[in-house]
Short mmCIF file of C-alpha atoms in Angstrom, two decimals:
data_model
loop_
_atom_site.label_atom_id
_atom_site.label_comp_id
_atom_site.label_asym_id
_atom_site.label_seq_id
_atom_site.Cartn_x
_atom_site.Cartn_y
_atom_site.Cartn_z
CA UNK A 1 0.00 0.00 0.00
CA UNK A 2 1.37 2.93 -1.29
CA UNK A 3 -0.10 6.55 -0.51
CA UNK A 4 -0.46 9.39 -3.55
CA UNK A 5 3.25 9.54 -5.23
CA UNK A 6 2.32 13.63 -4.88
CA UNK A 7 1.80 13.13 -1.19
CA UNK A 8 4.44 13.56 1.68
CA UNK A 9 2.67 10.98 2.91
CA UNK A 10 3.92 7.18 2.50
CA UNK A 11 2.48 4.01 3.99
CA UNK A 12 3.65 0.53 3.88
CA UNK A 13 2.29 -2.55 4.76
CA UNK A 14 3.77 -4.87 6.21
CA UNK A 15 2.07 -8.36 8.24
CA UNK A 16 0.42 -6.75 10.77
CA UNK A 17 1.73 -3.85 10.37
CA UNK A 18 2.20 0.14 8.78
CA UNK A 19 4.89 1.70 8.44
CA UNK A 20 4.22 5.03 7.72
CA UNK A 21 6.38 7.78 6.71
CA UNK A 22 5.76 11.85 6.78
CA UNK A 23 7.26 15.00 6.94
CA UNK A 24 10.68 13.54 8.26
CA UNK A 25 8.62 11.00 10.99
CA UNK A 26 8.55 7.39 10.57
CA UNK A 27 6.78 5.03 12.97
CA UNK A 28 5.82 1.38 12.34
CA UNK A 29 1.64 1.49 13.36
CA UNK A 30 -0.18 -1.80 14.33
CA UNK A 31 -3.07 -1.96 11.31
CA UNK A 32 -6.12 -1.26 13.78
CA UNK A 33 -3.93 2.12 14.84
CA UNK A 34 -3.14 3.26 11.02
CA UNK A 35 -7.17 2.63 9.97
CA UNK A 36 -8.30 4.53 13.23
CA UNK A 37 -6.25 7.23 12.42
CA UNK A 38 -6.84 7.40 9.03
CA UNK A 39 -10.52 8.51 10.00
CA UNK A 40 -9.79 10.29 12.77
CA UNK A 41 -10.75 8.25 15.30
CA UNK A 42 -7.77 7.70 17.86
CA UNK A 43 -8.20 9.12 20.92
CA UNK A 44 -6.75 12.05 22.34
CA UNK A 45 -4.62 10.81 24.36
CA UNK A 46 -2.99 8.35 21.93
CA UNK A 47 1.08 8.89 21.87
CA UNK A 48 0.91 9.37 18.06
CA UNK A 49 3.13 12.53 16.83
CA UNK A 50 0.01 15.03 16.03
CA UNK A 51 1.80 16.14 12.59
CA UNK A 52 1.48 12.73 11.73
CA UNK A 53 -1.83 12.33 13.30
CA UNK A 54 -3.35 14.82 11.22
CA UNK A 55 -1.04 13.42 7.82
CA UNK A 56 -3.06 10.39 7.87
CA UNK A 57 -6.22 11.73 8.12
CA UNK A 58 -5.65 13.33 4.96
CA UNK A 59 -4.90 10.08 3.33
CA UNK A 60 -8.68 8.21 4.00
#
């Protein structure tokens, strides 16, 4: 999985899990994480980098 090739925004499965690369950040999501946040649906509190946060949202 592959976001827009215009995008900053790059995600990669693989297994279980996303990697997902933005704006210099990388972190490795579990899938349920990456599809929450992808609609905007993490909680508040969740540890996720906000940048990235709101770079995913962009992508559903």
């Amino acid at each position: 999985m592959h976001s827009d090739q215009d995008s900053e925004v790059h995600a990669e499965l693989t297994g279980e899990r996303v990697v997902v690369r933005a704006y210099g950040t990388t972190e490795e999501l579990p899938l349920p994480v990456f599809v929450e946040a992808t609609v905007g649906r993490l909680p508040g509190d969740h540890p996720m980098d906000p940048g990235l946060r709101d770079a995913l949202r962009c992508l559903a």
